[in-house]
PDB file of C-alpha atoms in Angstrom:
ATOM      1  CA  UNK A 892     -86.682  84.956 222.595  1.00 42.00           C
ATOM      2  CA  UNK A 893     -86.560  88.581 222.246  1.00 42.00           C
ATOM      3  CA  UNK A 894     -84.043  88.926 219.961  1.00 45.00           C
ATOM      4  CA  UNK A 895     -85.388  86.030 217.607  1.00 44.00           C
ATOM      5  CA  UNK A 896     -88.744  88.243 217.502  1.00 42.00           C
ATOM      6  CA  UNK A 897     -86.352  91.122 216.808  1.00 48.00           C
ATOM      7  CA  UNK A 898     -84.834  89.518 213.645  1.00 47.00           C
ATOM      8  CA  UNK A 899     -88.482  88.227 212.636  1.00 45.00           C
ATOM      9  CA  UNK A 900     -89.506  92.202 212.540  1.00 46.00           C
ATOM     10  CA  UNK A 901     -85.753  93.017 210.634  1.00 46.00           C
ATOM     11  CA  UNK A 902     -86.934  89.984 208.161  1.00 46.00           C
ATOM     12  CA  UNK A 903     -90.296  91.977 207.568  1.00 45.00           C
ATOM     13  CA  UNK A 904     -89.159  95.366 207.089  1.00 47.00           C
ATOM     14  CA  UNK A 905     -86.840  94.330 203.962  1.00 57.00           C
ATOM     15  CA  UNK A 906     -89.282  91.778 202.622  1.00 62.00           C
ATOM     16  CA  UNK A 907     -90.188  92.773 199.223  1.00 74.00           C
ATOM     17  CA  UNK A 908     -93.817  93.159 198.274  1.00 74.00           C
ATOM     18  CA  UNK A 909     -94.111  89.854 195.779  1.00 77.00           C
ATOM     19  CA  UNK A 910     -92.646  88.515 199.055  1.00 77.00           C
ATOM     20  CA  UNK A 911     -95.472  89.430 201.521  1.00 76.00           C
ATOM     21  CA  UNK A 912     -97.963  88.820 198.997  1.00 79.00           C
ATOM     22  CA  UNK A 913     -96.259  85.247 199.208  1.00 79.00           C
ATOM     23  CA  UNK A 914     -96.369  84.860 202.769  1.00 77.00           C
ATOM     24  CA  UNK A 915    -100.232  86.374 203.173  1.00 79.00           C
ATOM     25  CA  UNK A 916    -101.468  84.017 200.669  1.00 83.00           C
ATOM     26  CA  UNK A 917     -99.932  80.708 202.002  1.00 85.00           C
ATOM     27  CA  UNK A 918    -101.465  78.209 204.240  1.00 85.00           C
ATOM     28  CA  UNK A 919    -100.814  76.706 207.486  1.00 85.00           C
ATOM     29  CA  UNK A 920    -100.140  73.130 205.964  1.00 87.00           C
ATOM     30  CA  UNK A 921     -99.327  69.559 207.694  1.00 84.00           C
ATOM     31  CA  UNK A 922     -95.750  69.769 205.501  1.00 81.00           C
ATOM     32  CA  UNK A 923     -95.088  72.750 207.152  1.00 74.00           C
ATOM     33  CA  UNK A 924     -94.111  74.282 203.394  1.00 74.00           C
ATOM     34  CA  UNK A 925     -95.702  75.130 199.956  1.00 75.00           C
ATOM     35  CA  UNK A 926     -97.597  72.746 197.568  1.00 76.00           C
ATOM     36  CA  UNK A 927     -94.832  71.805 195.211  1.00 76.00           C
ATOM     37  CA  UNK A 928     -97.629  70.663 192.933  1.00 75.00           C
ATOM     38  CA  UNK A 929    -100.418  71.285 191.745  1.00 74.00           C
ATOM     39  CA  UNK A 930    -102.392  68.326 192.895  1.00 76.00           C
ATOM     40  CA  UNK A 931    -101.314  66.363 196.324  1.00 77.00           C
ATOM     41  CA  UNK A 932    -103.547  64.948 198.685  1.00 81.00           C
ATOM     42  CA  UNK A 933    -101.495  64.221 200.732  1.00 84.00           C
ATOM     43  CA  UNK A 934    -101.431  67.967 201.863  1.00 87.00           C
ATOM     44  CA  UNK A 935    -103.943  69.075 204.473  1.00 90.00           C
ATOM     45  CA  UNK A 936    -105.113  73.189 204.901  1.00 91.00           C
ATOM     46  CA  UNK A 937    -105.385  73.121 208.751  1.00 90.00           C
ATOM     47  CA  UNK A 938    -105.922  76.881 208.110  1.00 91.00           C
ATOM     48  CA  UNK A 939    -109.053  75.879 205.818  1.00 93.00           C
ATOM     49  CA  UNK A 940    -110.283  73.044 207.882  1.00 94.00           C
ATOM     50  CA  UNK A 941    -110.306  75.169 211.234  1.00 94.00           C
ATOM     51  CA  UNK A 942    -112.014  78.189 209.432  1.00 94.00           C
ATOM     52  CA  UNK A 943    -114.590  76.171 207.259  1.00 96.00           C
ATOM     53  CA  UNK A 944    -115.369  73.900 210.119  1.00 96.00           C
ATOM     54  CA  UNK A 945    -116.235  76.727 212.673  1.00 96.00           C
ATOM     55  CA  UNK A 946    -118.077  78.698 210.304  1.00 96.00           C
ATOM     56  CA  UNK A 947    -120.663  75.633 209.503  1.00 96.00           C
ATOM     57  CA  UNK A 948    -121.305  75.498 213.304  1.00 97.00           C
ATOM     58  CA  UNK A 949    -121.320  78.983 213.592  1.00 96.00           C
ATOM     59  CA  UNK A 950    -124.229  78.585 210.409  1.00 95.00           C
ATOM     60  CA  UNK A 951    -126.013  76.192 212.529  1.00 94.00           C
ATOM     61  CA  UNK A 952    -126.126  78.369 215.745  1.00 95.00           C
ATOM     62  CA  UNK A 953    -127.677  80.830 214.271  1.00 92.00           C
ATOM     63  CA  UNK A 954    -130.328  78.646 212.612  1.00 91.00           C
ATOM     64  CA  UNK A 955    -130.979  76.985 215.294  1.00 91.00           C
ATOM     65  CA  UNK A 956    -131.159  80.154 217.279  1.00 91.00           C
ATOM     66  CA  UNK A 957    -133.429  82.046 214.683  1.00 87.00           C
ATOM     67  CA  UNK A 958    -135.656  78.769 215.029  1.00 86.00           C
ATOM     68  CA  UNK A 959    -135.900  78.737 218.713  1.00 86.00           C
ATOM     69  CA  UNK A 960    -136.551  82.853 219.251  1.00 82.00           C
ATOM     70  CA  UNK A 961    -139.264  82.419 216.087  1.00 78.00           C
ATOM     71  CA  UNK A 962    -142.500  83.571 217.756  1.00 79.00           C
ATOM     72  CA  UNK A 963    -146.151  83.808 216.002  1.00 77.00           C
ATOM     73  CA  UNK A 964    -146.493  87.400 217.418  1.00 72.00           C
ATOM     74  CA  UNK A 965    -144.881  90.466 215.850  1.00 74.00           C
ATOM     75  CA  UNK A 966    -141.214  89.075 215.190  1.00 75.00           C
ATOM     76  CA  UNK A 967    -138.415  91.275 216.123  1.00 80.00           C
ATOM     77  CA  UNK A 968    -135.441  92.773 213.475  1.00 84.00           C
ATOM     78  CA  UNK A 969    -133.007  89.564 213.782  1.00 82.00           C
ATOM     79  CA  UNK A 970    -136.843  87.200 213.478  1.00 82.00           C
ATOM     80  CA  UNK A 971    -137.491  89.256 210.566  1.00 87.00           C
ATOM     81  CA  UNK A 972    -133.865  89.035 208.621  1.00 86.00           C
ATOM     82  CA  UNK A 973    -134.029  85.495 209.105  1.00 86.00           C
ATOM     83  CA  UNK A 974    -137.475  85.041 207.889  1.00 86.00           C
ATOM     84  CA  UNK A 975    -136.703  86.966 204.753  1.00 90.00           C
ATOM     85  CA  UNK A 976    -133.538  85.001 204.130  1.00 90.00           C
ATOM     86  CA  UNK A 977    -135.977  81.772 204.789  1.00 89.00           C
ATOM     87  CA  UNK A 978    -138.121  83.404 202.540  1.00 90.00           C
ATOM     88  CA  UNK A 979    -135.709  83.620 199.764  1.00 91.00           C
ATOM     89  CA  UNK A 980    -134.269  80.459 199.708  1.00 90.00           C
ATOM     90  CA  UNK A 981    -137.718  78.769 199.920  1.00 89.00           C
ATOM     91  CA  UNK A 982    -139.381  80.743 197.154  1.00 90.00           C
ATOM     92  CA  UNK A 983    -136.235  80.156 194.859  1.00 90.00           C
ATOM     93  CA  UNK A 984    -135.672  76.365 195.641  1.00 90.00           C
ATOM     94  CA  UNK A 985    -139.887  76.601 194.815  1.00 89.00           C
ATOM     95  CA  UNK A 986    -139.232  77.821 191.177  1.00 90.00           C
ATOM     96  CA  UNK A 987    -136.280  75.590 190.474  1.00 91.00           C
ATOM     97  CA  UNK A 988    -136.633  72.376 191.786  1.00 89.00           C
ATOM     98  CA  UNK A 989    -139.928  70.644 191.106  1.00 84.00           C
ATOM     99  CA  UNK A 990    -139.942  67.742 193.450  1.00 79.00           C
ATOM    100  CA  UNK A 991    -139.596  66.628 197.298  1.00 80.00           C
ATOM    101  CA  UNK A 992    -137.615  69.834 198.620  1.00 83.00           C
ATOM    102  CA  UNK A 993    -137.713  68.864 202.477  1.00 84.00           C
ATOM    103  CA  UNK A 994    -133.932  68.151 202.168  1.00 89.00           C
ATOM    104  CA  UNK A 995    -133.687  71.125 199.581  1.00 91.00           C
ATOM    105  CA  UNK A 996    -134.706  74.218 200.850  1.00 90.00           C
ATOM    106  CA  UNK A 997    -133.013  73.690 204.072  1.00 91.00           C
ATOM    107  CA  UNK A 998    -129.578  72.993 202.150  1.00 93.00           C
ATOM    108  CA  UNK A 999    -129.852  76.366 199.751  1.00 93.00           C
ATOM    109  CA  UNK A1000    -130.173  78.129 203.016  1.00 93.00           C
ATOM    110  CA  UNK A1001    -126.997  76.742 205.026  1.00 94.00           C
ATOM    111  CA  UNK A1002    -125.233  77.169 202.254  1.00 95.00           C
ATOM    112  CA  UNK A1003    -125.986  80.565 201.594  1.00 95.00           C
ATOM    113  CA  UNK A1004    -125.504  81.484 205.489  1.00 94.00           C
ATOM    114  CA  UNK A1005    -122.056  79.769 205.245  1.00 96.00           C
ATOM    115  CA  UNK A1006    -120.516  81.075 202.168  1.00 96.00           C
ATOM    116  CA  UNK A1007    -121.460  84.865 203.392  1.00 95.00           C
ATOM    117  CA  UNK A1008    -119.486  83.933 206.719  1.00 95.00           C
ATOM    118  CA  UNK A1009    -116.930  81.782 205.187  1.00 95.00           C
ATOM    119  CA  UNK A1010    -116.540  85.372 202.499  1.00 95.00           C
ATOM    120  CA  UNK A1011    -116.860  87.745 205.429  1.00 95.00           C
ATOM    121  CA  UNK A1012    -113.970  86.191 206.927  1.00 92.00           C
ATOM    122  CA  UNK A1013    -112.049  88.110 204.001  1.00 90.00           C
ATOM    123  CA  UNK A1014    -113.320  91.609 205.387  1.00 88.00           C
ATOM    124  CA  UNK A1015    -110.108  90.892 208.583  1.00 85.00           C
ATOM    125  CA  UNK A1016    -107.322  92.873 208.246  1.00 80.00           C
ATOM    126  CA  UNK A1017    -104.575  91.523 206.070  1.00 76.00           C
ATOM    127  CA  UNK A1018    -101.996  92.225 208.659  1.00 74.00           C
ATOM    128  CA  UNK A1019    -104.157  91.325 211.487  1.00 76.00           C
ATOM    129  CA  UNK A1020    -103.194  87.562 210.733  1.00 74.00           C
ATOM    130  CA  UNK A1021     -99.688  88.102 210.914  1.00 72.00           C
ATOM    131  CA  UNK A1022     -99.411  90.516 213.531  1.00 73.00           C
ATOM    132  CA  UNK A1023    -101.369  87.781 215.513  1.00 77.00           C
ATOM    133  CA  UNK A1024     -98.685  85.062 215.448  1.00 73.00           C
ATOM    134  CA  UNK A1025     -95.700  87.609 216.136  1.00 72.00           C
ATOM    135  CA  UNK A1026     -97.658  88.318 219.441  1.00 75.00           C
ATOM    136  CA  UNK A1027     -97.799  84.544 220.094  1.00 80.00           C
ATOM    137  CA  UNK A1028     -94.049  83.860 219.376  1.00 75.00           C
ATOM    138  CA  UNK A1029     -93.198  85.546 222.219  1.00 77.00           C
ATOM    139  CA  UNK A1030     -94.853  83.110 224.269  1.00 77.00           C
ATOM    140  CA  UNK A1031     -92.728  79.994 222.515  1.00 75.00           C
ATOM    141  CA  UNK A1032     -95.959  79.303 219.902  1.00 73.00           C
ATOM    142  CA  UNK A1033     -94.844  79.554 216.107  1.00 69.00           C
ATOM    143  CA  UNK A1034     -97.218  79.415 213.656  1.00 75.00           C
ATOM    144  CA  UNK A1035     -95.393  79.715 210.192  1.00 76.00           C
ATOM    145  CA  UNK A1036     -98.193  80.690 208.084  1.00 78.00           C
ATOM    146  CA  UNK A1037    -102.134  81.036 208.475  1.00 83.00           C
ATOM    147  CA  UNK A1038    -105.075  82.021 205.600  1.00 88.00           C
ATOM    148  CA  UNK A1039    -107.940  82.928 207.279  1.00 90.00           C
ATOM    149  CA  UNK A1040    -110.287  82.693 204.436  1.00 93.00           C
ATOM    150  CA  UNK A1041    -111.002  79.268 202.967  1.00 94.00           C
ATOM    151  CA  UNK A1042    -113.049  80.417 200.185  1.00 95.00           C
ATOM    152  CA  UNK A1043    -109.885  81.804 198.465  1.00 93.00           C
ATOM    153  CA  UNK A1044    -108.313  78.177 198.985  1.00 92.00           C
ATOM    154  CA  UNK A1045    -109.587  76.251 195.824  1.00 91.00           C
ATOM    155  CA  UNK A1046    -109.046  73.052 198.084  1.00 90.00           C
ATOM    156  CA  UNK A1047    -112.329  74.358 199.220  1.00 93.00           C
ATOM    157  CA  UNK A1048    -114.257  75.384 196.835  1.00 95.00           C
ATOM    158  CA  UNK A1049    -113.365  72.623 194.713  1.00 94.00           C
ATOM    159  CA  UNK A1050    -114.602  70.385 197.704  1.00 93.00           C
ATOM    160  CA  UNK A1051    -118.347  72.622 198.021  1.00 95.00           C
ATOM    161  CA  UNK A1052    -118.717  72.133 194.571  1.00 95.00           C
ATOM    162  CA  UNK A1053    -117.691  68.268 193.760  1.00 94.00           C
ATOM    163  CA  UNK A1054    -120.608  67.801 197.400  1.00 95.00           C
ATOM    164  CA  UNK A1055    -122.967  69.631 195.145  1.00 95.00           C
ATOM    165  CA  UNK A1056    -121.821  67.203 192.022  1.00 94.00           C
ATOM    166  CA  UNK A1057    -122.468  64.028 194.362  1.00 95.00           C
ATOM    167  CA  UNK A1058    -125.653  65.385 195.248  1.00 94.00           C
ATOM    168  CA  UNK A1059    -126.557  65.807 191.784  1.00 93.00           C
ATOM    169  CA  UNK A1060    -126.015  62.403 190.507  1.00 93.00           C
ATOM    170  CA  UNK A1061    -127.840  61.379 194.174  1.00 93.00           C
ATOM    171  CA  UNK A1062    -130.755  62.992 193.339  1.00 92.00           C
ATOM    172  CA  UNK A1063    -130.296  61.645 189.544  1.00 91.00           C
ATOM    173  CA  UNK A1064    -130.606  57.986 190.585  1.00 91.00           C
ATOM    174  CA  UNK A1065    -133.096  58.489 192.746  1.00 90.00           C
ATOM    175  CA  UNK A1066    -135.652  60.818 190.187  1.00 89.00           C
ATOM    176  CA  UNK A1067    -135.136  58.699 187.851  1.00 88.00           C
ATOM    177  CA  UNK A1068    -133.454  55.317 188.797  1.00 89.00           C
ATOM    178  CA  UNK A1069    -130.255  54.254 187.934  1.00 88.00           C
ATOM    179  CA  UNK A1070    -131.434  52.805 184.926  1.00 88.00           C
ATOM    180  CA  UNK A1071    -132.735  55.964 183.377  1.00 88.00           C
ATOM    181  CA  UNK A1072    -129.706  57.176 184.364  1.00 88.00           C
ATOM    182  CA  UNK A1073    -127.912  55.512 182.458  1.00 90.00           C
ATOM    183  CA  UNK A1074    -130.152  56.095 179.193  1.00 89.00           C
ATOM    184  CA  UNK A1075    -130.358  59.686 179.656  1.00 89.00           C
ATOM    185  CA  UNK A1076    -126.384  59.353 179.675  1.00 89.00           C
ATOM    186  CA  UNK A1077    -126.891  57.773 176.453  1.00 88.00           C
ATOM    187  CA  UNK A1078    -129.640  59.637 174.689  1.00 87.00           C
ATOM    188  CA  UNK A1079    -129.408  63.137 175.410  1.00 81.00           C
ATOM    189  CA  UNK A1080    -129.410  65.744 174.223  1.00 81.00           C
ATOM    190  CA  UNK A1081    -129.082  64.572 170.031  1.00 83.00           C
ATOM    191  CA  UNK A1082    -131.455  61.516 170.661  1.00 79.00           C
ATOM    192  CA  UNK A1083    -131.862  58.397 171.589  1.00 79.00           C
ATOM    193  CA  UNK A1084    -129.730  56.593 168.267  1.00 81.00           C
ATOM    194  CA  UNK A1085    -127.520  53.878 168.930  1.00 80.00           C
ATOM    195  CA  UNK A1086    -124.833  55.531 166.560  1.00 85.00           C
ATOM    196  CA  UNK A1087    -124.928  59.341 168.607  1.00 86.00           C
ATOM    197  CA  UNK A1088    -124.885  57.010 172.021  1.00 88.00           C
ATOM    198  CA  UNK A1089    -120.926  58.124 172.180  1.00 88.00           C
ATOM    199  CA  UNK A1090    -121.410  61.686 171.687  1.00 91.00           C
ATOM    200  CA  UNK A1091    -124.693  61.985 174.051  1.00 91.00           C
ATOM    201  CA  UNK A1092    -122.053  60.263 176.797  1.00 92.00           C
ATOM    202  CA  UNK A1093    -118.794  62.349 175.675  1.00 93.00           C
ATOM    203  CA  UNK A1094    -120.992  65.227 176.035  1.00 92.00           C
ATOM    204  CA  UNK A1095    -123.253  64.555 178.989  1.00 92.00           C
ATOM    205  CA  UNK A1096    -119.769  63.924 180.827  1.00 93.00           C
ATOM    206  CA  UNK A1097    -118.159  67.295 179.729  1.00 94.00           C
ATOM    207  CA  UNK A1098    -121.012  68.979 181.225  1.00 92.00           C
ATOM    208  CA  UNK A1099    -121.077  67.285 184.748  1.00 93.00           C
ATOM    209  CA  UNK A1100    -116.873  67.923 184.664  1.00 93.00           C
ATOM    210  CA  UNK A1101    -118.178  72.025 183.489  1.00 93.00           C
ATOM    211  CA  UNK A1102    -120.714  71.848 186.143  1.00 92.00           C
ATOM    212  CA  UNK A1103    -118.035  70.935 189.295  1.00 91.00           C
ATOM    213  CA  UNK A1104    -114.908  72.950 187.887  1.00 93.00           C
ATOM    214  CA  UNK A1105    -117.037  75.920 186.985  1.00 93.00           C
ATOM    215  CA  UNK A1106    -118.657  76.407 190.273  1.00 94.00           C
ATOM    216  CA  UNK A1107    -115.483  76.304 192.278  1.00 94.00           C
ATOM    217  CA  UNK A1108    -113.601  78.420 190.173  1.00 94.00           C
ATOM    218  CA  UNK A1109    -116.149  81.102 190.015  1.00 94.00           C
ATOM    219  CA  UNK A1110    -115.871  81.463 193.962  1.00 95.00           C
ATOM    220  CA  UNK A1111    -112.436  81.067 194.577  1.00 95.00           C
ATOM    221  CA  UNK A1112    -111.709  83.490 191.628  1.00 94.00           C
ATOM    222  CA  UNK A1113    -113.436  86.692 192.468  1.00 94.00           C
ATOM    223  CA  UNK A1114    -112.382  85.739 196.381  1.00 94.00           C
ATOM    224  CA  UNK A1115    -108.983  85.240 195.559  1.00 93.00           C
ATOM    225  CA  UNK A1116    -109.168  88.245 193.207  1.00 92.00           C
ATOM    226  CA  UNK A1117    -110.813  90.485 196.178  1.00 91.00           C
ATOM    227  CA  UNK A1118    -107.916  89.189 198.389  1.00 90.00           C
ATOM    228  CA  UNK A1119    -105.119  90.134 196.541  1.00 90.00           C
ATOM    229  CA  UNK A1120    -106.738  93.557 196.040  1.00 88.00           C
ATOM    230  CA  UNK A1121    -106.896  94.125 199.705  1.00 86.00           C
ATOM    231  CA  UNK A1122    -103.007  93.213 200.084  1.00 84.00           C
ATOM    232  CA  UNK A1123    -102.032  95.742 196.963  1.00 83.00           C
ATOM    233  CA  UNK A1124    -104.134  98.554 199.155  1.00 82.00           C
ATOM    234  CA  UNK A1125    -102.236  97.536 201.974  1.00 77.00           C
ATOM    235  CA  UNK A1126     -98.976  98.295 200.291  1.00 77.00           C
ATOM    236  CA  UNK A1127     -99.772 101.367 199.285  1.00 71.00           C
ATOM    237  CA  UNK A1128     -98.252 103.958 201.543  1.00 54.00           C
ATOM    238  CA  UNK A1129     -95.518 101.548 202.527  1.00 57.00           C
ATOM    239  CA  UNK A1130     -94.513  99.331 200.118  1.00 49.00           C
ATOM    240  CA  UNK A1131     -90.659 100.319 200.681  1.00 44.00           C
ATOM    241  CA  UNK A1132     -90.410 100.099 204.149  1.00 48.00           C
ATOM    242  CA  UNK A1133     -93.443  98.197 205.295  1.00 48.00           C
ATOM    243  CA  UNK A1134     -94.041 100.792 208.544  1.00 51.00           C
ATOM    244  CA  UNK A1135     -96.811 102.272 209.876  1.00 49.00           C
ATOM    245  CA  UNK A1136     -97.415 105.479 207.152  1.00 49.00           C
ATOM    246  CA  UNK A1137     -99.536 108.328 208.917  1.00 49.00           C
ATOM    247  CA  UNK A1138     -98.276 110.556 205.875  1.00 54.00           C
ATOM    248  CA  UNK A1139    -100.804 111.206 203.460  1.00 54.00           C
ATOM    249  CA  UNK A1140     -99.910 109.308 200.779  1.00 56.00           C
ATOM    250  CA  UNK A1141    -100.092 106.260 203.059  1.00 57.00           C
ATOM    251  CA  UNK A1142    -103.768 107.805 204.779  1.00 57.00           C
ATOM    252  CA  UNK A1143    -104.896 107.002 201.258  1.00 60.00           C
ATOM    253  CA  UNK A1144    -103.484 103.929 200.348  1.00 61.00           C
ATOM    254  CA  UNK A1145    -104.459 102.569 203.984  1.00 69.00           C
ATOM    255  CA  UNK A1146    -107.492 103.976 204.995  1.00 72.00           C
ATOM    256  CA  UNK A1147    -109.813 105.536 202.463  1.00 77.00           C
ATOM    257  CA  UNK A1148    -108.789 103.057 199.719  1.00 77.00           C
ATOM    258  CA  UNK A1149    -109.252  99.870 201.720  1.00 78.00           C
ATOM    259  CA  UNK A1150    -112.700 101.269 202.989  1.00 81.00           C
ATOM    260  CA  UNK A1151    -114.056 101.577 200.120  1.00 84.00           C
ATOM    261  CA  UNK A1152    -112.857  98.635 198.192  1.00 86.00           C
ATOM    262  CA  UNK A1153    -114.289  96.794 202.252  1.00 86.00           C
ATOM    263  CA  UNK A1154    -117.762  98.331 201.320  1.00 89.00           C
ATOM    264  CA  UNK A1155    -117.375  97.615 197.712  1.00 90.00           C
ATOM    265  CA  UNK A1156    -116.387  93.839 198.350  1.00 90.00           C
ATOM    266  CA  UNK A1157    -119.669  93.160 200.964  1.00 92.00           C
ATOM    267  CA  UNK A1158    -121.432  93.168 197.615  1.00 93.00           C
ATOM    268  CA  UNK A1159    -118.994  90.828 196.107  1.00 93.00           C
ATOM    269  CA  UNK A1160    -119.623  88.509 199.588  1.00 94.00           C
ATOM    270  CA  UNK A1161    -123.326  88.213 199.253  1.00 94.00           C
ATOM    271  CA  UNK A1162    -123.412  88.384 195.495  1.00 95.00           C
ATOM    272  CA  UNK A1163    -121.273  85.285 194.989  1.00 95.00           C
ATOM    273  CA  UNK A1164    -123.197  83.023 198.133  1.00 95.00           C
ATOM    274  CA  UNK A1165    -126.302  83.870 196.189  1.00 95.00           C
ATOM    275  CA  UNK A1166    -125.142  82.484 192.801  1.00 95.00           C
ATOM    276  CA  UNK A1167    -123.682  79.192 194.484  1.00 96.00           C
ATOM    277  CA  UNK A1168    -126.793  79.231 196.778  1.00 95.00           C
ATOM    278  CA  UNK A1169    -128.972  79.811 192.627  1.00 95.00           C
ATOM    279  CA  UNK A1170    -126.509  77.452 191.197  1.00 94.00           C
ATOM    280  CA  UNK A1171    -126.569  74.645 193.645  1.00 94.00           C
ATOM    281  CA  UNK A1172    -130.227  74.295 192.917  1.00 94.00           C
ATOM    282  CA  UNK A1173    -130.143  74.715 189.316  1.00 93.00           C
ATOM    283  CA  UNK A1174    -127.898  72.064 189.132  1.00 94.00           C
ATOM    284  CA  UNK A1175    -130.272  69.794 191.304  1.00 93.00           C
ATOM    285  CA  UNK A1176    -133.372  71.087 189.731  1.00 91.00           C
ATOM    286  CA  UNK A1177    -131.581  69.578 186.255  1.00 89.00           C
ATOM    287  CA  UNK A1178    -131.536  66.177 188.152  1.00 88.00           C
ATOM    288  CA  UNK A1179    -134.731  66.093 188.936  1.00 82.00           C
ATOM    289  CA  UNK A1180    -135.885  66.447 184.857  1.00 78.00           C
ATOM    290  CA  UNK A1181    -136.364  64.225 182.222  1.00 65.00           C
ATOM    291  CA  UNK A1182    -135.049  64.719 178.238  1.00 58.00           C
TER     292      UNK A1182
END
């Protein structure tokens, strides 16, 4: 076992750097290989499932602990962050959506608590990961590859936004009926003219495709793009040998650069959960309007 874990470390130190970009940015898959293509259902991210799924209960513990701790006396710091993140999502759900909001409010919120934690996720050391499941090979468990953060998987994203897409045309049929549906389909936005009745549709149908496409693109991108910035800083300073630098050069590249692009990219995190959080109930708040 020893010397397998011995050529494993060999097989690192000449990997080139396209190479451990490669291997960083794959998941842990039920093929136990790459996506050949672009689309396949038939591959699973366990990696993405795992991560996703215990950051939604992790979401739901902390709601539900906020809730329980609430008090009517003076609240305490973590009573008043959660009350001002309550706050927020209320007041903006208020201005958007102009309807029943029971369901609403409570959804912008989860779903701004889980993107931060599913984008914090991307704040663990690059090598952390991998260094991880060279300490378990030694105990005869071999994980091939493992992404810790799903929002850089567009499987994910992709999924968030085509939920927010069904909950759009939900809240469509039940505003307005599935018959007014239907003629909005028909009649908007150049009027309601049985001759522009295939370019309202044609239209109307672009925009719904826009709607889901755009809003999981916009996360994965800037995740993805903040993820492959961390692995160029961690490069730097070793991109030849792919050692532990404590020369200067690799101080830099290691330590001051990845700090600050860490602090930089916690305004990246909470920016982008924000505008899918804003988005999400635009895109609702649209359903519940008549043209």
């Amino acid at each position: 076992m020893s010397s397998e874990v011995n050529q494993a470390h060999a097989a690192a130190e000449q990997m080139t750097p396209t190479a451990y970009i490669s291997e960083h940015l794959q998941n842990l898959n039920n093929s136990g290989g790459p996506q050949t293509s672009i689309i396949d259902f038939s591959i699973i991210n366990l990696d993405t499932i795992f991560w996703a799924s215990l950051m939604g209960l992790l979401t739901v513990f902390i709601l539900l602990i906020a809730a329980r701790r609430a008090t009517p006396g003076v609240p305490g710091r973590f009573q008043c962050f959660i009350e001002m993140i309550v706050e927020m999502a209320e007041t903006q759900s208020k201005s958007i959506v102009h309807g029943d909001r029971s369901f609403i409010a409570p959804l912008a919120l989860f779903v701004f608590f889980w993107i931060i934690l599913l984008n914090t996720l991307d704040l663990i050391p690059v090598d952390w990961v991998l260094g991880v499941n060279h300490f378990i090979e030694s105990f005869g468990v071999h994980v091939p590859h493992h992404k810790v953060v799903p929002t850089t998987d567009l499987n994910a994203t992709m999924g968030m936004s085509m939920s927010v897409l069904l909950l759009v045309f939900f809240y469509s049929f039940k505003v307005k009926g599935f018959g007014g549906f239907l003629h909005e389909l028909v009649s908007a936005p150049f009027g309601a003219k049985w001759y522009l009745a295939p370019f309202n549709l044609a239209l109307n149908i672009i925009e719904y495709l826009a709607k889901g496409v755009s809003l999981g693109m916009r996360l994965f991108g800037n995740m993805y793009a903040g993820e492959l910035v961390f692995l160029l800083i961690a490069l730097l300073g070793s991109v030849w040998t792919f050692n532990f630098d404590l020369s200067l050069f690799g101080l830099v590249g290691h330590v001051i650069a990845g700090s600050a692009w860490a602090i930089f990219h916690i305004l990246v995190i909470l920016l982008q959960a924000f505008i899918f959080m804003m988005l999400t109930l635009v895109y609702i708040g649209q359903a519940h309007s008549h043209h």
